[in-house]
mmCIF file of C-alpha atoms and ligand atoms in Angstrom:
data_model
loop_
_atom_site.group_PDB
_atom_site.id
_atom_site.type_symbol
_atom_site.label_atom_id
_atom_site.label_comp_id
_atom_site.label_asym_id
_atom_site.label_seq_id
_atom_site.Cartn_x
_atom_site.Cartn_y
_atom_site.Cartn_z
ATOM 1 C CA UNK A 181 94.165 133.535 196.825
ATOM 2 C CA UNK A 182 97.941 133.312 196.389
ATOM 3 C CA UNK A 183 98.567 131.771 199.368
ATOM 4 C CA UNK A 184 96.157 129.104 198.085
ATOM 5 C CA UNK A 185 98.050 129.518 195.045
ATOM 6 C CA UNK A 186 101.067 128.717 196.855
ATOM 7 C CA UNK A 187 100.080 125.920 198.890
ATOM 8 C CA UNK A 188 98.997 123.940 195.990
ATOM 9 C CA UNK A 189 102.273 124.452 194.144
ATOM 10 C CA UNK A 190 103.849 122.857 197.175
ATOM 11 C CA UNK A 191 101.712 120.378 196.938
ATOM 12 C CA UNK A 192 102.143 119.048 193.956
ATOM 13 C CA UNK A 193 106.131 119.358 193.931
ATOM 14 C CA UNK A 194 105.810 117.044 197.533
ATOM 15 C CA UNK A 195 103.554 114.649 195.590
ATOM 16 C CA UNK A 196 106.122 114.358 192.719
ATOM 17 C CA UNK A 197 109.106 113.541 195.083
ATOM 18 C CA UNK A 198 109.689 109.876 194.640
ATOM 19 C CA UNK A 199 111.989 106.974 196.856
ATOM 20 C CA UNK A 200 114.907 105.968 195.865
ATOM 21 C CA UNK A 201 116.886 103.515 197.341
ATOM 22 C CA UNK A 202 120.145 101.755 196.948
ATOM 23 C CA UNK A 203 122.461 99.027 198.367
ATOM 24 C CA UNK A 204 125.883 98.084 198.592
ATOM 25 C CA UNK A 205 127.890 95.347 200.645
ATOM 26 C CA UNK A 206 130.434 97.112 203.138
ATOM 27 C CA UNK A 207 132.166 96.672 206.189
ATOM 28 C CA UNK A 208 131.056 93.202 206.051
ATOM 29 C CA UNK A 209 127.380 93.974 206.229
ATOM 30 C CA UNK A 210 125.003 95.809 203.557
ATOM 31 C CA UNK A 211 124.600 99.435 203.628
ATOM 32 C CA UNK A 212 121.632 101.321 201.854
ATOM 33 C CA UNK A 213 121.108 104.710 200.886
ATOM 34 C CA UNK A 214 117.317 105.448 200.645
ATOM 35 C CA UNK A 215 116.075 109.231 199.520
ATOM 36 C CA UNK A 216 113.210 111.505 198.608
ATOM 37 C CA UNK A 217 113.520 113.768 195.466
ATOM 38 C CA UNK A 218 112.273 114.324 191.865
ATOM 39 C CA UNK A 219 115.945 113.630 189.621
ATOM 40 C CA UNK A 220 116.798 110.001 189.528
ATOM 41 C CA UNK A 221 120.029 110.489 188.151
ATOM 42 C CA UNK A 222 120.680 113.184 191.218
ATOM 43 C CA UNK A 223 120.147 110.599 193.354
ATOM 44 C CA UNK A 224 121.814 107.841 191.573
ATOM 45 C CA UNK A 225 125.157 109.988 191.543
ATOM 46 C CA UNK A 226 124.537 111.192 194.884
ATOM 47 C CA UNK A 227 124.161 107.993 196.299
ATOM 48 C CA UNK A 228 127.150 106.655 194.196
ATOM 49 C CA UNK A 229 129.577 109.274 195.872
ATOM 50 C CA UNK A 230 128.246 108.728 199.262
ATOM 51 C CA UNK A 231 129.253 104.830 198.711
ATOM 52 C CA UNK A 232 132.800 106.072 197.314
ATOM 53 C CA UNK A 233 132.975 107.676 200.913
ATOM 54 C CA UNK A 234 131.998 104.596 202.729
ATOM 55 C CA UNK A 235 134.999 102.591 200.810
ATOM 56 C CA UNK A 236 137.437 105.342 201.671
ATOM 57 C CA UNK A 237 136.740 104.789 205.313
ATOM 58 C CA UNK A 238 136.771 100.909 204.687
ATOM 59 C CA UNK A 239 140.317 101.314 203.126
ATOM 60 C CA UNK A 240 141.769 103.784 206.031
ATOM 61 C CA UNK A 241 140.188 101.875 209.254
ATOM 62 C CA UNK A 242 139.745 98.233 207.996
ATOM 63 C CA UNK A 243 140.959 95.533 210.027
ATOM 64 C CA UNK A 244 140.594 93.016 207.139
ATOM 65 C CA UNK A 245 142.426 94.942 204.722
ATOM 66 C CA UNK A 246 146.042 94.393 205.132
ATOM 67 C CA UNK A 247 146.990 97.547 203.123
ATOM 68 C CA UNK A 248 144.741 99.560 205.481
ATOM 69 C CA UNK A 249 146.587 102.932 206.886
ATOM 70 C CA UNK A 250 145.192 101.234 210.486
ATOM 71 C CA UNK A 251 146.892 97.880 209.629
ATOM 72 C CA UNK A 252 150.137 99.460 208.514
ATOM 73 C CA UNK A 253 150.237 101.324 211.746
ATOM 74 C CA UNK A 254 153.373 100.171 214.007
ATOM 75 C CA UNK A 255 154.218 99.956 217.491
ATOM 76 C CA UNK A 256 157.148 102.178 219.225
ATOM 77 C CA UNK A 257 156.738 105.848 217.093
ATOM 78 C CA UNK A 258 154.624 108.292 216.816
ATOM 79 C CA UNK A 259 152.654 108.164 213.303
ATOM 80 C CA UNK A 260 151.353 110.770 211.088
ATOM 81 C CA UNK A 261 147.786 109.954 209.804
ATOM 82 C CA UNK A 262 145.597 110.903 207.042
ATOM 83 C CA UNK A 263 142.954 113.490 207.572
ATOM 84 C CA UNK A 264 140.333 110.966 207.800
ATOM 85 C CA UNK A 265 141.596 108.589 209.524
ATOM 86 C CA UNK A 266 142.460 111.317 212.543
ATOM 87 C CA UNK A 267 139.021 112.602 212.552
ATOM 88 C CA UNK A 268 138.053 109.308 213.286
ATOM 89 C CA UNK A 269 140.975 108.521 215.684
ATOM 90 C CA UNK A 270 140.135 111.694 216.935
ATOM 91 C CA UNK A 271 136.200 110.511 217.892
ATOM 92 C CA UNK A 272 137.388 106.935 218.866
ATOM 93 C CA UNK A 273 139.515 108.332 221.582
ATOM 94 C CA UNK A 274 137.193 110.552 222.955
ATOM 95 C CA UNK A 275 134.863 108.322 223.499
ATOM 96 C CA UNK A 276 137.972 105.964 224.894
ATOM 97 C CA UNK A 277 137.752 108.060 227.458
ATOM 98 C CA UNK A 278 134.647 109.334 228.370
ATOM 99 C CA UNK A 279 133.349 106.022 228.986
ATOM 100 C CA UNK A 280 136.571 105.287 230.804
ATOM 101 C CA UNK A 281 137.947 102.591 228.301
ATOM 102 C CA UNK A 282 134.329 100.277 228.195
ATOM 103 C CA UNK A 283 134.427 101.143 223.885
ATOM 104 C CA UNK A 284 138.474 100.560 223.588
ATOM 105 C CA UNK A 285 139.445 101.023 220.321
ATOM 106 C CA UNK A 286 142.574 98.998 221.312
ATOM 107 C CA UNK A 287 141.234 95.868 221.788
ATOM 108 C CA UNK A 288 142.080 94.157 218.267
ATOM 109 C CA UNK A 289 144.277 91.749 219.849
ATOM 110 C CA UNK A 290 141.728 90.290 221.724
ATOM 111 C CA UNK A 291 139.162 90.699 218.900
ATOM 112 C CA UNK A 292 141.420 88.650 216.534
ATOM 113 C CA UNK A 293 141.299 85.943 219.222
ATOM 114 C CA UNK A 294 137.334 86.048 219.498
ATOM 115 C CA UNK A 295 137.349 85.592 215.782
ATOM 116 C CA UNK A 296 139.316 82.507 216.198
ATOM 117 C CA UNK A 297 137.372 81.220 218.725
ATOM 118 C CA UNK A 298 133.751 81.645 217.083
ATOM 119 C CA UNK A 299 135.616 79.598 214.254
ATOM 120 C CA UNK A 300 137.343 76.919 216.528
ATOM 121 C CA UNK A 301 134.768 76.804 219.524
ATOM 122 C CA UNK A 302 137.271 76.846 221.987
ATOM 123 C CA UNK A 303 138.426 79.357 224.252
ATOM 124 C CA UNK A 304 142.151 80.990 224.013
ATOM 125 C CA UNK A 305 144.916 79.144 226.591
ATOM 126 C CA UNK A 306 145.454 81.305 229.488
ATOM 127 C CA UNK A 307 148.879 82.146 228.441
ATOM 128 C CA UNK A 308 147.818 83.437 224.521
ATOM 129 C CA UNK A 309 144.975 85.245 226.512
ATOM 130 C CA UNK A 310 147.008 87.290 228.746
ATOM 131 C CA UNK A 311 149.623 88.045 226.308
ATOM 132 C CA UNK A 312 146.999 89.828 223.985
ATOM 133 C CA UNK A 313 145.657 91.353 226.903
ATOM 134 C CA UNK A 314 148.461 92.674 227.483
ATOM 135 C CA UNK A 315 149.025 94.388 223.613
ATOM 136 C CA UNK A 316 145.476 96.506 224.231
ATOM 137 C CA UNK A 317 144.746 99.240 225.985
ATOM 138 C CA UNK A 318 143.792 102.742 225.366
ATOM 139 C CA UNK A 319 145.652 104.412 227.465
ATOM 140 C CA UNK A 320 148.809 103.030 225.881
ATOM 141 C CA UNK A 321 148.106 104.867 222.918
ATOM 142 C CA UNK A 322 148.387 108.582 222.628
ATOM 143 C CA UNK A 323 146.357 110.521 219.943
ATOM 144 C CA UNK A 324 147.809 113.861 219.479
ATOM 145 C CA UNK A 325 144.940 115.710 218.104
ATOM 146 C CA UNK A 326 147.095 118.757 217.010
ATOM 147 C CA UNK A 327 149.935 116.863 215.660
ATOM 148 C CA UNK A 328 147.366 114.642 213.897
ATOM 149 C CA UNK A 329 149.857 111.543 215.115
ATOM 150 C CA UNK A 330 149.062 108.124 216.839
ATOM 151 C CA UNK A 331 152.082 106.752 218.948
ATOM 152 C CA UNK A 332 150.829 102.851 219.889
ATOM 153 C CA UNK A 333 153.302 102.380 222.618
ATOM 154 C CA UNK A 334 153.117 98.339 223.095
ATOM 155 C CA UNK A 335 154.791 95.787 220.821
ATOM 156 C CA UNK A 336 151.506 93.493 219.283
ATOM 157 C CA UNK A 337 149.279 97.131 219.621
ATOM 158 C CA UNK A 338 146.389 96.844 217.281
ATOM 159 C CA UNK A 339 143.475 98.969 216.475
ATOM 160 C CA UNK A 340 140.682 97.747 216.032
ATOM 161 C CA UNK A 341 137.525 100.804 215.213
ATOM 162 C CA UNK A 342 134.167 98.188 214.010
ATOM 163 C CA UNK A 343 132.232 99.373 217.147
ATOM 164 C CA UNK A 344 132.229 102.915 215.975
ATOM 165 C CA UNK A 345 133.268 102.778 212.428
ATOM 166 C CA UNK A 346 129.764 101.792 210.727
ATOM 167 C CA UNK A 347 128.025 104.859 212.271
ATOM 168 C CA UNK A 348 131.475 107.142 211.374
ATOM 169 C CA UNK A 349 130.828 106.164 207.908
ATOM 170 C CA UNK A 350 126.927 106.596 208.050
ATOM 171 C CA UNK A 351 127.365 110.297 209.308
ATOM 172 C CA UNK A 352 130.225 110.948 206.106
ATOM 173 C CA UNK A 353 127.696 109.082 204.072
ATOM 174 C CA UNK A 354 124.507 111.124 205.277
ATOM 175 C CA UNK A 355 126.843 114.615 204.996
ATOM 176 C CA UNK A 356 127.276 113.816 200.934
ATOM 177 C CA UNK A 357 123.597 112.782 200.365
ATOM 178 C CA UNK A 358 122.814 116.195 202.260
ATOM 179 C CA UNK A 359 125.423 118.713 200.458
ATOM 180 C CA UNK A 360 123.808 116.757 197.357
ATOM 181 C CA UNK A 361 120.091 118.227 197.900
ATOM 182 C CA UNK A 362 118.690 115.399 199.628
ATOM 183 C CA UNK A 363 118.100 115.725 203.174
ATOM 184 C CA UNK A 364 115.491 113.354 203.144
ATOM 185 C CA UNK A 365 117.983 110.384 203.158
ATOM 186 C CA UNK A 366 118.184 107.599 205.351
ATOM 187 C CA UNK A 367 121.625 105.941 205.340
ATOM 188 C CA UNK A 368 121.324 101.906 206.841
ATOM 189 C CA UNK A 369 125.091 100.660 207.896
ATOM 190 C CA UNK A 370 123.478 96.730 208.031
ATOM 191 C CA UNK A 371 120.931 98.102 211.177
ATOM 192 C CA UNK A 372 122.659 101.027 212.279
ATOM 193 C CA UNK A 373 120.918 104.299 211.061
ATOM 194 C CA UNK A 374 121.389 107.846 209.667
ATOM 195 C CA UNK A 375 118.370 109.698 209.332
ATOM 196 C CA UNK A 376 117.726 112.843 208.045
ATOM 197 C CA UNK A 377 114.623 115.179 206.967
ATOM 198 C CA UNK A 378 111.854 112.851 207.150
ATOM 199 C CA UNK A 379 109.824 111.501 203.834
ATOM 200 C CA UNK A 380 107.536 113.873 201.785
ATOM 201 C CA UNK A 381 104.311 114.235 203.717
ATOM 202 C CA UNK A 382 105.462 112.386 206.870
ATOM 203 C CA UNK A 383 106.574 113.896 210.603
ATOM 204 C CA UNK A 384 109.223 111.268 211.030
ATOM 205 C CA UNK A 385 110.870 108.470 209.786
ATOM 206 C CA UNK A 386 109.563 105.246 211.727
ATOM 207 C CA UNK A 387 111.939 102.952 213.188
ATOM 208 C CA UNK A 388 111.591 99.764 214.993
ATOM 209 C CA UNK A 389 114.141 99.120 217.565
ATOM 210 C CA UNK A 390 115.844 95.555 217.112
ATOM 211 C CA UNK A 391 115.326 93.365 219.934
ATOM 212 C CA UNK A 392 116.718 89.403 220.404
ATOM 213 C CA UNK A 393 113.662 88.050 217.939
ATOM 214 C CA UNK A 394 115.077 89.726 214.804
ATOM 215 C CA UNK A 395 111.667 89.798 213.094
ATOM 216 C CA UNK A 396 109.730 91.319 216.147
ATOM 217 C CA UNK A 397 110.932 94.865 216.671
ATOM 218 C CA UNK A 398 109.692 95.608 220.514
ATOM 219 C CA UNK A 399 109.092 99.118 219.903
ATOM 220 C CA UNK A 400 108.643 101.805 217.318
ATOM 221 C CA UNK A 401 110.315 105.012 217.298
ATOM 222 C CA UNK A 402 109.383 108.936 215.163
ATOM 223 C CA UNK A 403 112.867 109.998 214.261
ATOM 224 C CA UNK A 404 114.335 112.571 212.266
ATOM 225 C CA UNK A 405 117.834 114.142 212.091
ATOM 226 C CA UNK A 406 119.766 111.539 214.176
ATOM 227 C CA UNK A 407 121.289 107.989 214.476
ATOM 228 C CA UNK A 408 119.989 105.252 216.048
ATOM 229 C CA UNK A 409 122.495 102.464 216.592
ATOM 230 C CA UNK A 410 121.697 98.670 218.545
ATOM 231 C CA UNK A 411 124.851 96.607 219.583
ATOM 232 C CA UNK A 412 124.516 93.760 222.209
ATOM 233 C CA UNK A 413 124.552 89.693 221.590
ATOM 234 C CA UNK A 414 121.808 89.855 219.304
ATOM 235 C CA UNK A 415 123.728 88.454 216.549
ATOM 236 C CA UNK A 416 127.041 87.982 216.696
ATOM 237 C CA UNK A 417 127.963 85.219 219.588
ATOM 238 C CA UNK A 418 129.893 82.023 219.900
ATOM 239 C CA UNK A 419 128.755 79.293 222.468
ATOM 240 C CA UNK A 420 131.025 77.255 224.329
ATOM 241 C CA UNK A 421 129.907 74.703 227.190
ATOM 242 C CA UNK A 422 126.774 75.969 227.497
ATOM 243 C CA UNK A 423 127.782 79.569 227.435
ATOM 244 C CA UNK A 424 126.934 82.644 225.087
ATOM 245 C CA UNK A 425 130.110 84.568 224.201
ATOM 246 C CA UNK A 426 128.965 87.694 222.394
ATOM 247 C CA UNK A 427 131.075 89.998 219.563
ATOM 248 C CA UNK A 428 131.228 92.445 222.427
ATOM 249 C CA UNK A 429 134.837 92.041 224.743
ATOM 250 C CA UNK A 430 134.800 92.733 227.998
ATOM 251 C CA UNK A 431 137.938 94.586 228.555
ATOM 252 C CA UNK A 432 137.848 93.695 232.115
ATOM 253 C CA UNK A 433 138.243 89.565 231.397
ATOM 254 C CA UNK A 434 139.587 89.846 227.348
ATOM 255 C CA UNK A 435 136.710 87.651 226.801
ATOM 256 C CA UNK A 436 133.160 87.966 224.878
ATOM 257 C CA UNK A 437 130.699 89.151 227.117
ATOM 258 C CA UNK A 438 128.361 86.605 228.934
ATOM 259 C CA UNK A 439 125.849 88.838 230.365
ATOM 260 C CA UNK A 440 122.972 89.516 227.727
ATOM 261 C CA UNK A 441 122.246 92.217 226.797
ATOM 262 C CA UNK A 442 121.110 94.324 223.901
ATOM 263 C CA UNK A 443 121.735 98.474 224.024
ATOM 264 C CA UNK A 444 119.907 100.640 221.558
ATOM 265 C CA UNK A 445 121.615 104.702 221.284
ATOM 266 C CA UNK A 446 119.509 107.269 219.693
ATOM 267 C CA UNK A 447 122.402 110.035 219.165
ATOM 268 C CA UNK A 448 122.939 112.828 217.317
ATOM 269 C CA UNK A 449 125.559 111.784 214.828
ATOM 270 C CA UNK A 450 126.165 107.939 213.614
ATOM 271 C CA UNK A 451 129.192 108.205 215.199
ATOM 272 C CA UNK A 452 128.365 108.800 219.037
ATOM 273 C CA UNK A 453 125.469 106.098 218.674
ATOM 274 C CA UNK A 454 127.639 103.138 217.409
ATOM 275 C CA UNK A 455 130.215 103.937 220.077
ATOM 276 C CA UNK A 456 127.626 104.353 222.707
ATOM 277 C CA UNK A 457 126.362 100.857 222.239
ATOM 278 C CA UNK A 458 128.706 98.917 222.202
ATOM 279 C CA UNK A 459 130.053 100.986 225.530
ATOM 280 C CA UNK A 460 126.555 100.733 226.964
ATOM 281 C CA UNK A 461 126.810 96.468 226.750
ATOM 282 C CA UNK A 462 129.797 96.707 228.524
ATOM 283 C CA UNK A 463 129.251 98.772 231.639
ATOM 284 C CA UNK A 464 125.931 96.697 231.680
ATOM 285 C CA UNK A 465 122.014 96.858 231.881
ATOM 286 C CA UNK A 466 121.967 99.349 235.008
ATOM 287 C CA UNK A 467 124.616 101.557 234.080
ATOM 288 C CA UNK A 468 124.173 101.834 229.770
ATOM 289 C CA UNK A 469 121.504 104.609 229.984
ATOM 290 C CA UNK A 470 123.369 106.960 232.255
ATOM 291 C CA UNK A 471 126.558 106.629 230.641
ATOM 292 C CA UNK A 472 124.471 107.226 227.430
ATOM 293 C CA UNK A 473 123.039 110.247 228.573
ATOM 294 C CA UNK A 474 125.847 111.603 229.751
ATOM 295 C CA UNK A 475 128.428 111.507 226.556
ATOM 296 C CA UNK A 476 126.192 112.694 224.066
ATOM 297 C CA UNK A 477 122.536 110.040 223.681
ATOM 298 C CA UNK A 478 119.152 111.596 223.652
ATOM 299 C CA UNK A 479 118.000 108.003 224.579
ATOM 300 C CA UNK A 480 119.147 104.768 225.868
ATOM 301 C CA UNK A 481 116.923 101.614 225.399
ATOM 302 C CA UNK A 482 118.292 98.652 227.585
ATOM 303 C CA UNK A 483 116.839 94.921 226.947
ATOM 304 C CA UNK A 484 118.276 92.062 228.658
HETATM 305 P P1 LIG B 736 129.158 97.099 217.754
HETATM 306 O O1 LIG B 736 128.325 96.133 216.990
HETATM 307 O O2 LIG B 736 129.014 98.501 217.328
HETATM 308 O O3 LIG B 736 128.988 96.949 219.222
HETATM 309 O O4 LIG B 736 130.697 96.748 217.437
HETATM 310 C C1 LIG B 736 131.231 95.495 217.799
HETATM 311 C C2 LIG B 736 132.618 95.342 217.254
HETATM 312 O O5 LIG B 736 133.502 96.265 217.895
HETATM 313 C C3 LIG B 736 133.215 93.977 217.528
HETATM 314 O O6 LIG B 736 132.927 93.076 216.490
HETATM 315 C C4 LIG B 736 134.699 94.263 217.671
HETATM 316 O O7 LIG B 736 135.289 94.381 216.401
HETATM 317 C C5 LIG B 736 134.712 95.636 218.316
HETATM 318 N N1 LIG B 736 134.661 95.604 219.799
HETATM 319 C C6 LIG B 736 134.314 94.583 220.608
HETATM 320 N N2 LIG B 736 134.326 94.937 221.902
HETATM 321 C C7 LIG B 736 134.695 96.246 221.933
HETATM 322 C C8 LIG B 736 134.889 97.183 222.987
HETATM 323 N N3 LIG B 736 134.705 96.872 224.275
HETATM 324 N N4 LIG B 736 135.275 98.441 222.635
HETATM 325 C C9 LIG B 736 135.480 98.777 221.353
HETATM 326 N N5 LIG B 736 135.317 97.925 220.322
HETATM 327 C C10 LIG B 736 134.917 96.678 220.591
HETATM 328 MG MG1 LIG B 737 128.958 100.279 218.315
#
């Protein structure tokens, strides 16, 4: 009888846990907060401070903002960094070199140069090529995790951290809407996801993998408690004679990469998923999944 007692209690407090949800642009893309609970104005302020934590990542690892700490970093001498901005130094370099430079958080050199080409439709000279090449690479920068300091040791060095920094700053994001009382939250960095505890009276939270036909998702996924994160050239891409350059540079050629692909990481954290796909596009179809699995996926989906 009080078990019965019991059960309907918990019943009726499930039923009376509502959806919130709420939006803000960032990064360049929208990012949403949706969660389950029965305060509004929990969730509101909850949601609010998991924002403010977005921004402070925005204004640390930014490439757009010129006062960034990443954008006031210089060449030649070793420099001390914020807390948050070594923690996620600290995961880009790891990853740097686990997947043996294919996500290179040194590449904003030639990332600059992509930009300017998707606006001008022309690819770099040779000679501006190679000398941007020649400003990245991550193993001309040493992280010293205990000294929390970042020596960049080539003149023109320039991070740039967008293939991991969206699912950074959906794991920081999740971590507040959690501490908050609301592990049901989902946080969406533009299609990059955080989920946590899945909706009242559900198993999971459903999730349709993006494929090149943005409104078709190819296949639908039960997830709870991970990230899910899709890079590739489903989006982003610049054609030039008849080619498809995509967002994602091939730190073999300095170039967008040709080859099509789209890589899909289902991770633990935000963070390992976003720099898993855009690693997984670059080592290519055959190879994405079982570098995946190896640093830290639960599952790689490959389309091409
Ligand atoms: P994502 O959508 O997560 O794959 O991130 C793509 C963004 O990461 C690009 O727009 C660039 O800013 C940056 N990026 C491009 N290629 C690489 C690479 N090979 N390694 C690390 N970052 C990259
Ligand atoms: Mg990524």
């Amino acid at each position: 009888m009080r078990l019965i007692a019991a059960l309907a209690f918990l019943a009726a407090a499930q039923a009376e846990e509502q959806r919130f949800h709420y939006e803000r642009p960032l990064m360049g893309t929208l990012f949403a907060v949706t969660c389950y609970g029965t305060d509004e104005a929990a969730a509101k302020a909850a949601a609010g401070e998991a924002f403010q934590a977005g921004m402070e990542v925005n204004a640390v690892a930014s490439d757009y903002l010129p006062d960034s700490e990443l954008m006031k970093l210089r060449p030649s001498k070793p420099v001390k960094v914020s807390p948050l901005f070594a923690e996620l130094l600290d995961a880009s370099f790891t990853k740097a070199r686990e997947t043996e430079g294919a996500f290179d958080p040194t590449l904003g050199p030639l990332t600059k140069l992509w930009r300017e080409t998707r606006k001008t439709k022309q690819l770099p000279p040779s000679g501006v090529l190679a000398k941007a090449r020649a400003a990245c690479g991550w193993q001309d920068a040493v992280w010293n995790r205990e000294a929390g300091t970042l020596l960049l040791k080539k003149p023109g060095m320039q991070l740039d951290l967008g293939a991991i920094a969206k699912g950074f700053t959906a794991d920081r994001m999740f971590a507040i809407m959690k501490q908050r009382g609301f592990p049901r939250s989902c946080i969406a960095a533009g299609g990059d996801l955080r989920l946590g505890d899945p909706p009242p009276g559900k198993q999971a939270w459903r999730v349709g993998l993006q494929t090149f036909d943005p409104e078709q998702p190819e296949e639908v996924v039960e997830l709870e408690n991970c990230a899910v994160s899709t890079s590739g050239d489903l989006h982003q891409f610049v054609e030039i004679g008849g080619k498809r350059y995509s967002h994602i540079i091939d730190p073999r050629t300095g170039l967008g990469m040709t080859t099509k692909v789209a890589v899909s990481v289902i991770a633990p954290s935000g963070t390992i998923a976003d720099a898993l796909d855009t690693a997984g596009c670059v080592v290519g179809a055959d190879q994405a999944e079982a570098l995946g699995l190896k640093f830290g996926a639960t599952r790689v989906v490959v389309r091409k």
